[in-house]
Each structure stands twice: as structure tokens, then as C-alpha cells.
Coordinates of N, CA and C in Angstrom, one line a residue:
N1 N 184.2 148.8 161.1 CA 183.3 149.5 160.2 C 182.1 149.9 161.0
T2 N 181.7 151.1 160.8 CA 180.5 151.7 161.5 C 179.4 151.9 160.5
K3 N 178.2 151.4 160.8 CA 177.1 151.6 160.0 C 176.5 153.0 160.2
P4 N 176.0 153.6 159.1 CA 175.4 154.9 159.3 C 174.2 154.8 160.2
L5 N 173.8 155.9 160.9 CA 172.6 155.9 161.7 C 171.4 155.8 160.8
N6 N 171.4 156.3 159.6 CA 170.3 156.3 158.7 C 170.8 156.6 157.3
T7 N 170.1 156.0 156.3 CA 170.4 156.3 154.9 C 169.1 156.6 154.2
I8 N 169.1 157.7 153.5 CA 167.9 158.0 152.7 C 168.3 157.6 151.3
Y9 N 167.5 156.6 150.8 CA 167.9 156.0 149.5 C 166.6 155.4 148.9
G10 N 166.5 155.4 147.6 CA 165.4 154.7 147.0 C 164.6 155.6 146.0
F11 N 163.7 155.0 145.2 CA 163.0 155.6 144.1 C 162.2 156.8 144.6
R12 N 161.5 156.7 145.7 CA 160.6 157.8 146.2 C 161.4 159.1 146.6
T13 N 162.7 158.9 146.9 CA 163.4 160.1 147.4 C 163.6 161.2 146.4
G14 N 163.6 160.9 145.1 CA 163.9 161.9 144.1 C 165.4 162.3 144.0
L15 N 166.2 161.6 144.8 CA 167.6 161.9 144.7 C 168.2 161.4 143.4
N16 N 169.0 162.3 142.7 CA 169.6 162.0 141.4 C 170.9 162.7 141.3
Q17 N 172.0 162.0 141.5 CA 173.3 162.6 141.6 C 173.4 163.8 142.6
P18 N 173.1 163.5 143.9 CA 173.1 164.6 144.9 C 174.6 165.1 145.0
S19 N 174.7 166.4 145.0 CA 176.0 167.0 145.0 C 176.2 168.0 146.0
G20 N 175.2 168.6 146.6 CA 175.3 169.6 147.7 C 174.3 169.3 148.8
I21 N 174.7 169.6 150.0 CA 173.8 169.3 151.1 C 173.9 170.4 152.2
A22 N 172.8 170.7 152.8 CA 172.8 171.7 153.9 C 171.7 171.4 154.9
L23 N 171.9 171.8 156.1 CA 170.9 171.6 157.1 C 170.0 172.9 157.4
N24 N 168.7 172.7 157.5 CA 167.8 173.7 157.9 C 167.4 173.3 159.3
L25 N 168.0 173.9 160.3 CA 167.8 173.5 161.7 C 166.6 174.3 162.3
N26 N 165.7 173.6 163.0 CA 164.5 174.2 163.6 C 164.8 174.3 165.1
A27 N 165.1 175.5 165.6 CA 165.4 175.7 167.0 C 164.3 175.3 167.9
S28 N 163.1 175.5 167.6 CA 162.0 175.2 168.5 C 161.6 173.7 168.5
D29 N 161.9 172.9 167.4 CA 161.6 171.5 167.4 C 162.6 170.8 166.5
P30 N 163.7 170.2 167.1 CA 164.7 169.5 166.4 C 164.2 168.3 165.5
N31 N 163.0 167.8 165.9 CA 162.4 166.7 165.1 C 162.0 167.3 163.7
Q32 N 161.9 168.6 163.5 CA 161.6 169.2 162.3 C 162.8 169.7 161.5
D33 N 164.0 169.3 161.9 CA 165.2 169.7 161.2 C 165.1 169.1 159.8
E34 N 165.6 169.8 158.8 CA 165.5 169.4 157.4 C 166.9 169.3 156.8
I35 N 167.0 168.2 156.0 CA 168.2 168.0 155.2 C 167.8 168.5 153.8
L36 N 168.5 169.5 153.2 CA 168.3 170.0 151.9 C 169.4 169.5 150.9
V37 N 169.0 169.0 149.8 CA 169.9 168.4 148.8 C 169.8 169.0 147.4
A38 N 170.9 169.4 146.8 CA 171.0 169.8 145.4 C 171.2 168.6 144.6
N39 N 170.4 168.3 143.6 CA 170.5 167.1 142.8 C 170.9 167.5 141.4
R40 N 172.1 167.2 141.0 CA 172.6 167.6 139.7 C 172.0 166.8 138.6
G41 N 171.6 165.6 138.8 CA 171.1 164.7 137.8 C 169.7 165.0 137.3
N42 N 168.9 165.7 138.1 CA 167.6 166.0 137.6 C 167.2 167.5 137.9
N43 N 168.2 168.3 138.1 CA 168.0 169.8 138.3 C 166.9 170.1 139.3
S44 N 167.2 169.5 140.5 CA 166.2 169.7 141.6 C 166.8 170.0 142.9
L45 N 166.0 170.5 143.8 CA 166.3 170.7 145.2 C 165.3 169.9 146.0
T46 N 165.8 169.0 146.9 CA 164.8 168.2 147.7 C 165.2 168.4 149.1
G47 N 164.2 168.2 150.0 CA 164.3 168.3 151.4 C 163.7 167.2 152.2
Y48 N 164.4 166.7 153.2 CA 163.9 165.5 154.0 C 164.0 165.8 155.5
T49 N 163.1 165.2 156.2 CA 163.2 165.3 157.7 C 164.5 164.6 158.1
R50 N 165.3 165.3 158.9 CA 166.6 164.8 159.3 C 166.4 163.5 160.1
V51 N 165.4 163.3 160.8 CA 165.2 162.1 161.6 C 164.3 161.0 160.9
T52 N 164.3 161.0 159.6 CA 163.4 160.1 158.8 C 163.8 158.7 159.3
P53 N 162.8 157.9 159.8 CA 163.1 156.6 160.3 C 163.4 155.6 159.2
P54 N 164.4 154.7 159.4 CA 164.7 153.7 158.4 C 163.7 152.6 158.4
S55 N 163.6 151.9 157.3 CA 162.7 150.8 157.2 C 163.4 149.5 157.7
A56 N 162.7 148.4 157.6 CA 163.4 147.1 158.1 C 164.6 146.8 157.3
S57 N 164.7 147.4 156.0 CA 165.9 147.2 155.2 C 167.1 148.0 155.7
G58 N 166.9 149.0 156.6 CA 167.9 149.8 157.1 C 168.1 151.1 156.4
Y59 N 167.2 151.4 155.5 CA 167.2 152.7 154.8 C 165.8 153.3 154.7
A60 N 165.7 154.6 154.5 CA 164.4 155.2 154.3 C 164.2 155.6 152.9
D61 N 163.3 155.0 152.2 CA 162.8 155.4 150.9 C 161.7 156.4 151.1
A62 N 162.1 157.6 151.6 CA 161.2 158.6 152.0 C 160.9 159.6 150.9
S63 N 159.7 160.0 150.7 CA 159.3 161.1 149.8 C 159.8 162.4 150.4
P64 N 160.3 163.3 149.6 CA 160.8 164.6 150.1 C 159.7 165.4 150.7
L65 N 160.0 166.3 151.7 CA 159.1 167.3 152.2 C 158.9 168.4 151.2
R66 N 159.9 168.6 150.4 CA 159.9 169.7 149.4 C 160.7 169.2 148.2
T67 N 160.2 169.7 147.0 CA 160.9 169.5 145.8 C 160.8 170.7 145.0
I68 N 161.9 171.4 144.7 CA 161.9 172.5 143.7 C 162.4 172.0 142.4
T69 N 161.6 171.9 141.4 CA 162.0 171.4 140.1 C 160.9 171.8 139.1
A70 N 161.3 171.7 137.8 CA 160.3 171.9 136.7 C 159.4 170.8 136.8
D71 N 158.1 171.0 136.5 CA 157.1 170.0 136.5 C 156.8 169.3 135.2
G72 N 157.5 169.8 134.1 CA 157.3 169.2 132.8 C 156.1 169.6 132.1
A73 N 155.2 170.4 132.7 CA 154.0 170.8 132.1 C 154.1 172.1 131.4
G74 N 155.2 172.8 131.6 CA 155.4 174.1 130.9 C 156.9 174.5 131.0
P75 N 157.2 175.7 130.9 CA 158.6 176.1 131.0 C 159.2 175.9 132.4
D76 N 160.5 175.7 132.4 CA 161.2 175.6 133.7 C 161.4 177.0 134.3
N77 N 160.7 177.2 135.4 CA 160.8 178.5 136.1 C 162.0 178.6 137.1
T78 N 162.5 177.4 137.5 CA 163.4 177.3 138.7 C 164.8 178.0 138.5
G79 N 165.3 178.0 137.3 CA 166.6 178.5 137.1 C 167.7 177.5 137.5
L80 N 167.3 176.3 138.0 CA 168.3 175.3 138.4 C 168.9 174.7 137.1
S81 N 170.3 174.6 137.1 CA 171.0 174.0 136.0 C 172.3 173.3 136.5
S82 N 172.2 172.0 136.7 CA 173.3 171.2 137.3 C 173.6 171.9 138.7
P83 N 172.6 171.9 139.6 CA 172.9 172.5 140.9 C 174.0 171.7 141.6
C84 N 174.9 172.5 142.2 CA 176.1 171.8 142.9 C 176.1 172.1 144.4
G85 N 176.0 173.3 144.8 CA 176.1 173.6 146.2 C 174.9 174.3 146.7
I86 N 174.7 174.2 148.0 CA 173.5 174.7 148.7 C 173.9 175.3 150.0
A87 N 173.2 176.4 150.4 CA 173.4 177.0 151.7 C 172.1 177.5 152.2
V88 N 171.8 177.4 153.5 CA 170.6 177.9 154.1 C 170.9 179.1 154.9
D89 N 170.2 180.2 154.7 CA 170.3 181.4 155.5 C 169.1 181.4 156.4
S90 N 169.1 180.8 157.5 CA 168.0 180.7 158.4 C 167.6 182.1 159.0
Q91 N 168.6 182.9 159.1 CA 168.3 184.3 159.6 C 167.4 185.1 158.7
N92 N 167.5 184.9 157.4 CA 166.7 185.6 156.4 C 165.7 184.7 155.7
Q93 N 165.7 183.4 156.1 CA 164.7 182.5 155.6 C 164.9 182.3 154.1
E94 N 166.1 182.0 153.6 CA 166.4 181.9 152.2 C 167.3 180.7 152.0
I95 N 167.2 180.1 150.8 CA 168.0 179.0 150.3 C 168.8 179.5 149.1
F96 N 170.1 179.3 149.1 CA 171.0 179.7 148.1 C 171.6 178.5 147.4
V97 N 171.5 178.5 146.0 CA 172.0 177.3 145.3 C 172.9 177.8 144.2
T98 N 174.1 177.1 144.1 CA 175.0 177.4 143.0 C 174.7 176.4 141.8
N99 N 174.7 176.9 140.6 CA 174.3 176.2 139.4 C 175.5 176.2 138.5
S100 N 176.2 175.0 138.4 CA 177.4 174.9 137.5 C 177.0 174.9 136.1
G101 N 175.8 174.5 135.7 CA 175.4 174.4 134.3 C 175.2 175.7 133.6
N102 N 174.8 176.8 134.4 CA 174.6 178.1 133.7 C 175.4 179.2 134.5
D103 N 176.3 178.8 135.3 CA 177.2 179.8 136.1 C 176.3 180.8 136.8
S104 N 175.5 180.3 137.7 CA 174.6 181.2 138.4 C 174.4 180.8 139.9
I105 N 173.8 181.7 140.6 CA 173.4 181.5 142.0 C 171.9 181.8 142.0
T106 N 171.1 180.9 142.4 CA 169.6 181.2 142.5 C 169.2 181.2 144.0
V107 N 168.3 182.1 144.4 CA 167.9 182.3 145.8 C 166.4 182.1 145.8
Y108 N 166.0 181.2 146.8 CA 164.6 180.9 147.0 C 164.2 181.2 148.5
D109 N 162.9 181.5 148.7 CA 162.4 181.6 150.0 C 162.4 180.2 150.6
L110 N 162.7 180.1 151.9 CA 162.7 178.9 152.6 C 161.3 178.4 152.9
Y111 N 160.4 179.3 153.1 CA 159.0 178.9 153.4 C 158.1 179.9 152.6
T112 N 156.8 179.4 152.4 CA 155.8 180.3 151.8 C 155.4 181.3 152.8
S113 N 154.9 182.4 152.4 CA 154.4 183.4 153.3 C 152.9 183.1 153.7
G114 N 152.5 183.7 154.7 CA 151.1 183.5 155.2 C 151.0 183.0 156.6
A115 N 149.8 182.7 157.0 CA 149.6 182.4 158.4 C 150.2 181.0 158.8
S116 N 150.2 180.1 157.8 CA 150.8 178.8 158.1 C 151.9 178.5 157.0
P117 N 153.1 179.0 157.3 CA 154.2 178.8 156.3 C 154.5 177.4 156.1
L118 N 154.7 177.0 154.8 CA 155.1 175.7 154.4 C 156.4 175.7 153.6
P119 N 157.1 174.6 153.5 CA 158.3 174.6 152.7 C 158.0 175.0 151.3
T120 N 158.8 175.8 150.7 CA 158.6 176.2 149.3 C 158.8 174.9 148.4
T121 N 158.0 174.8 147.4 CA 158.0 173.6 146.6 C 157.4 173.9 145.2
G122 N 157.8 173.1 144.2 CA 157.2 173.2 142.9 C 158.1 173.8 141.9
N123 N 157.5 174.2 140.8 CA 158.2 174.9 139.7 C 158.3 176.4 139.9
I124 N 158.9 176.8 141.0 CA 158.9 178.2 141.4 C 160.1 178.9 140.8
A125 N 159.9 180.2 140.5 CA 161.0 181.1 140.1 C 161.8 181.5 141.3
P126 N 163.1 181.7 141.2 CA 163.9 182.2 142.3 C 163.5 183.7 142.5
K127 N 163.7 184.1 143.8 CA 163.5 185.5 144.1 C 164.6 186.4 143.6
R128 N 165.8 185.9 143.5 CA 167.0 186.6 143.0 C 167.8 185.6 142.2
T129 N 168.5 186.0 141.2 CA 169.5 185.2 140.4 C 170.7 186.0 140.1
I130 N 171.9 185.6 140.6 CA 173.1 186.2 140.2 C 173.6 185.5 139.0
I131 N 173.7 186.1 137.9 CA 174.1 185.5 136.6 C 174.6 186.6 135.7
G132 N 175.6 186.3 134.8 CA 176.1 187.2 133.8 C 177.6 187.3 133.9
S133 N 178.2 187.9 132.8 CA 179.6 188.0 132.7 C 180.3 188.8 133.8
A134 N 179.7 189.8 134.3 CA 180.3 190.6 135.4 C 180.5 189.9 136.7
T135 N 179.7 188.8 136.9 CA 179.8 188.0 138.1 C 181.1 187.3 138.3
G136 N 181.7 186.8 137.1 CA 182.9 186.0 137.2 C 182.6 184.6 137.6
L137 N 181.4 184.2 137.8 CA 181.0 182.9 138.2 C 181.4 181.9 137.0
S138 N 182.0 180.8 137.4 CA 182.5 179.8 136.5 C 182.4 178.4 137.1
A139 N 181.4 177.6 136.8 CA 181.1 176.3 137.4 C 181.1 176.5 138.9
P140 N 180.3 177.4 139.5 CA 180.3 177.6 140.9 C 179.8 176.3 141.6
C141 N 180.4 176.0 142.8 CA 180.0 174.8 143.5 C 179.8 175.1 145.0
G142 N 180.9 175.3 145.7 CA 180.8 175.5 147.1 C 180.2 176.9 147.4
I143 N 179.4 177.0 148.5 CA 178.7 178.3 148.8 C 178.5 178.3 150.3
D144 N 178.6 179.5 150.9 CA 178.3 179.7 152.3 C 177.8 181.2 152.4
I145 N 177.2 181.4 153.6 CA 176.7 182.8 153.9 C 177.4 183.3 155.1
Y146 N 177.9 184.5 155.0 CA 178.5 185.2 156.2 C 177.6 186.3 156.7
H147 N 177.3 186.3 158.0 CA 176.5 187.3 158.6 C 177.5 188.2 159.4
D148 N 177.5 189.5 159.1 CA 178.3 190.4 159.9 C 177.6 190.7 161.2
P149 N 178.3 190.4 162.3 CA 177.6 190.6 163.6 C 177.2 192.0 164.0
N150 N 177.7 193.0 163.3 CA 177.4 194.4 163.7 C 176.6 195.1 162.6
D151 N 176.6 194.6 161.4 CA 175.9 195.3 160.3 C 175.4 194.4 159.3
S152 N 174.1 194.1 159.3 CA 173.5 193.1 158.3 C 173.6 193.6 156.9
T153 N 173.9 194.9 156.6 CA 174.1 195.3 155.2 C 175.4 194.8 154.7
K154 N 176.3 194.3 155.5 CA 177.6 193.8 155.1 C 177.6 192.2 155.0
D155 N 176.4 191.6 155.1 CA 176.3 190.2 155.0 C 176.7 189.8 153.6
Q156 N 177.3 188.6 153.4 CA 177.9 188.2 152.1 C 177.6 186.8 151.8
I157 N 177.7 186.5 150.4 CA 177.6 185.2 149.9 C 179.0 184.9 149.4
I158 N 179.6 183.8 149.8 CA 181.0 183.4 149.4 C 180.9 182.1 148.6
V159 N 181.5 182.1 147.4 CA 181.3 181.1 146.4 C 182.6 180.6 145.9
A160 N 182.8 179.3 145.8 CA 184.0 178.7 145.2 C 183.7 178.3 143.7
N161 N 184.5 178.8 142.8 CA 184.3 178.6 141.4 C 185.3 177.5 140.9
A162 N 184.8 176.3 140.5 CA 185.7 175.3 140.0 C 186.2 175.6 138.6
G163 N 185.4 176.3 137.8 CA 185.8 176.6 136.4 C 186.9 177.5 136.2
N164 N 187.2 178.4 137.2 CA 188.3 179.4 137.0 C 189.1 179.5 138.2
D165 N 189.1 178.5 139.1 CA 189.9 178.4 140.3 C 189.9 179.7 141.1
S166 N 188.7 180.1 141.5 CA 188.6 181.4 142.2 C 187.5 181.3 143.3
I167 N 187.5 182.3 144.2 CA 186.5 182.5 145.2 C 185.9 183.9 145.0
S168 N 184.6 183.9 144.9 CA 183.9 185.2 144.7 C 183.1 185.5 145.9
T169 N 183.0 186.8 146.3 CA 182.2 187.3 147.4 C 181.2 188.3 146.9
F170 N 179.9 188.1 147.2 CA 178.9 189.0 146.8 C 178.1 189.5 148.0
S171 N 177.5 190.7 147.9 CA 176.6 191.1 148.9 C 175.5 190.1 149.0
R172 N 174.9 189.8 150.2 CA 173.9 188.9 150.3 C 172.6 189.2 149.5
Q173 N 172.4 190.5 149.3 CA 171.3 190.9 148.5 C 171.5 191.0 147.0
A174 N 172.7 190.6 146.5 CA 173.1 190.7 145.1 C 172.0 190.0 144.2
D175 N 171.9 190.6 143.0 CA 170.9 190.1 142.0 C 171.4 190.5 140.6
E176 N 171.2 189.6 139.7 CA 171.5 189.8 138.3 C 173.0 189.8 138.0
D177 N 173.4 190.6 137.0 CA 174.8 190.7 136.5 C 175.6 191.7 137.3
V178 N 176.1 191.3 138.5 CA 176.7 192.1 139.4 C 178.2 191.7 139.7
T179 N 179.0 192.7 139.8 CA 180.4 192.4 140.1 C 180.6 192.0 141.5
P180 N 181.5 191.0 141.8 CA 181.7 190.6 143.2 C 182.3 191.8 144.0
V181 N 182.1 191.8 145.3 CA 182.6 192.8 146.2 C 184.1 192.5 146.5
A182 N 184.4 191.2 146.4 CA 185.8 190.8 146.7 C 186.0 189.4 146.1
G183 N 187.3 189.0 146.0 CA 187.5 187.7 145.4 C 189.0 187.3 145.5
V184 N 189.2 186.0 145.3 CA 190.6 185.5 145.3 C 190.7 184.6 144.0
A185 N 191.8 184.8 143.3 CA 191.9 184.1 142.0 C 193.3 183.8 141.7
G186 N 193.6 182.8 140.9 CA 194.9 182.5 140.4 C 195.6 181.4 141.2
A187 N 196.4 180.6 140.5 CA 197.1 179.5 141.1 C 198.3 180.0 141.8
T188 N 198.9 181.1 141.4 CA 200.2 181.6 142.0 C 199.9 182.3 143.3
N189 N 200.5 181.8 144.4 CA 200.4 182.4 145.7 C 199.0 182.2 146.4
T190 N 198.0 181.7 145.7 CA 196.7 181.5 146.4 C 196.5 180.0 146.9
G191 N 197.2 179.1 146.2 CA 197.0 177.7 146.5 C 195.7 177.1 145.9
I192 N 195.0 178.0 145.1 CA 193.8 177.5 144.5 C 194.1 177.0 143.1
H193 N 193.8 175.7 142.9 CA 194.0 175.1 141.6 C 193.3 173.8 141.5
K194 N 193.1 173.3 140.3 CA 192.4 172.1 140.1 C 193.3 170.9 140.5

């Protein structure tokens, strides 16, 4: 049996039914690499330093670097609803989250704008939301971003839908109730099934 190098665990972490994970790698300083987590249990997105040192107990009860969630003081602006999957688009400085609770994809800036960019945090509204009947999203969970090496206008979001056994592909810039540009569906001949 091999012990993990590190475990992020404890009350201060804000972790609550973590279901999706992605890395935000910092090319200029690997000590600033960030682990981003979608938390289904409290409708939040949290981020941690990848090299968070463990305590004497062998785990790190570390407070997150960032938390995107409703603050309870007013309406929930985040659009997060049972977030399941997460992907980081470092090329365009965006975070993509699949929400199985309301069949949507929410997109957030990775950092604030300005002279000293900071991780986005708080009860922030997404910059784009893919949601609606035309999308075909149904309990979306897995997500990844494809960058076309020759034409950035062909960059895509690829999503696995657990609710209808399908894969949907959208333009990376997609927003609101939009039809996928491509997809795979059905148990016959696709091998996609529950």
C-alpha cells in the first residue's frame, strides 16, 4: 500500500461531495499550481495550492485560495447547481463547470482583471451559461476543452451527458440556449450507456 503524497481534508477546506477536479498549471511558477474542485454538496467551486503542505496528522486542512459560491446574503448569482465536472482553459483564462442539477455549463474568468489579477472568488455571476432545451444537456458531468491548432474559432467544449447517454460538442464561445455543433447519442453502435 502506498500512502498519498498529500491529502486535502478537513473543515476549513470547504470540500463537500467533491465530484470534479482540474489543474490550473502555472508555467512560470509550479509552486503556484492550483487544484480546482467542483463540490456537488454545497454548490461551490474551490481552489487549493497544489503543493499545500500536510500537517503533522498527514493531511492539509487548508482554506481554499478561491471559493465561488452563494454567500447567503442575497440571491445566488453563481448558477452552480450540483456541479459535477470542471475544466480549465488556461489559453483563454476561463473555468468551465458542468451542472447536473440544472443541465447547464457555466463559464467563469480564471482571474480578476486589472494590474494585479487575483483568483476569481465570491458570489459571482458566470460570464456565459449554456442552458436550455436546444442544448440537449442532461445531467452533464464530464467536460473538456479542445483547441484547434490552426483556427481558434473552431475551439470546442466537449461534454458527457449522464442523463441521456450522449456526448455534446459546443463552440467554445457558446452561450445560452444553443444547439450543439456535433454530438454522439444512443446505446446502439455507440457503446454509450448507463
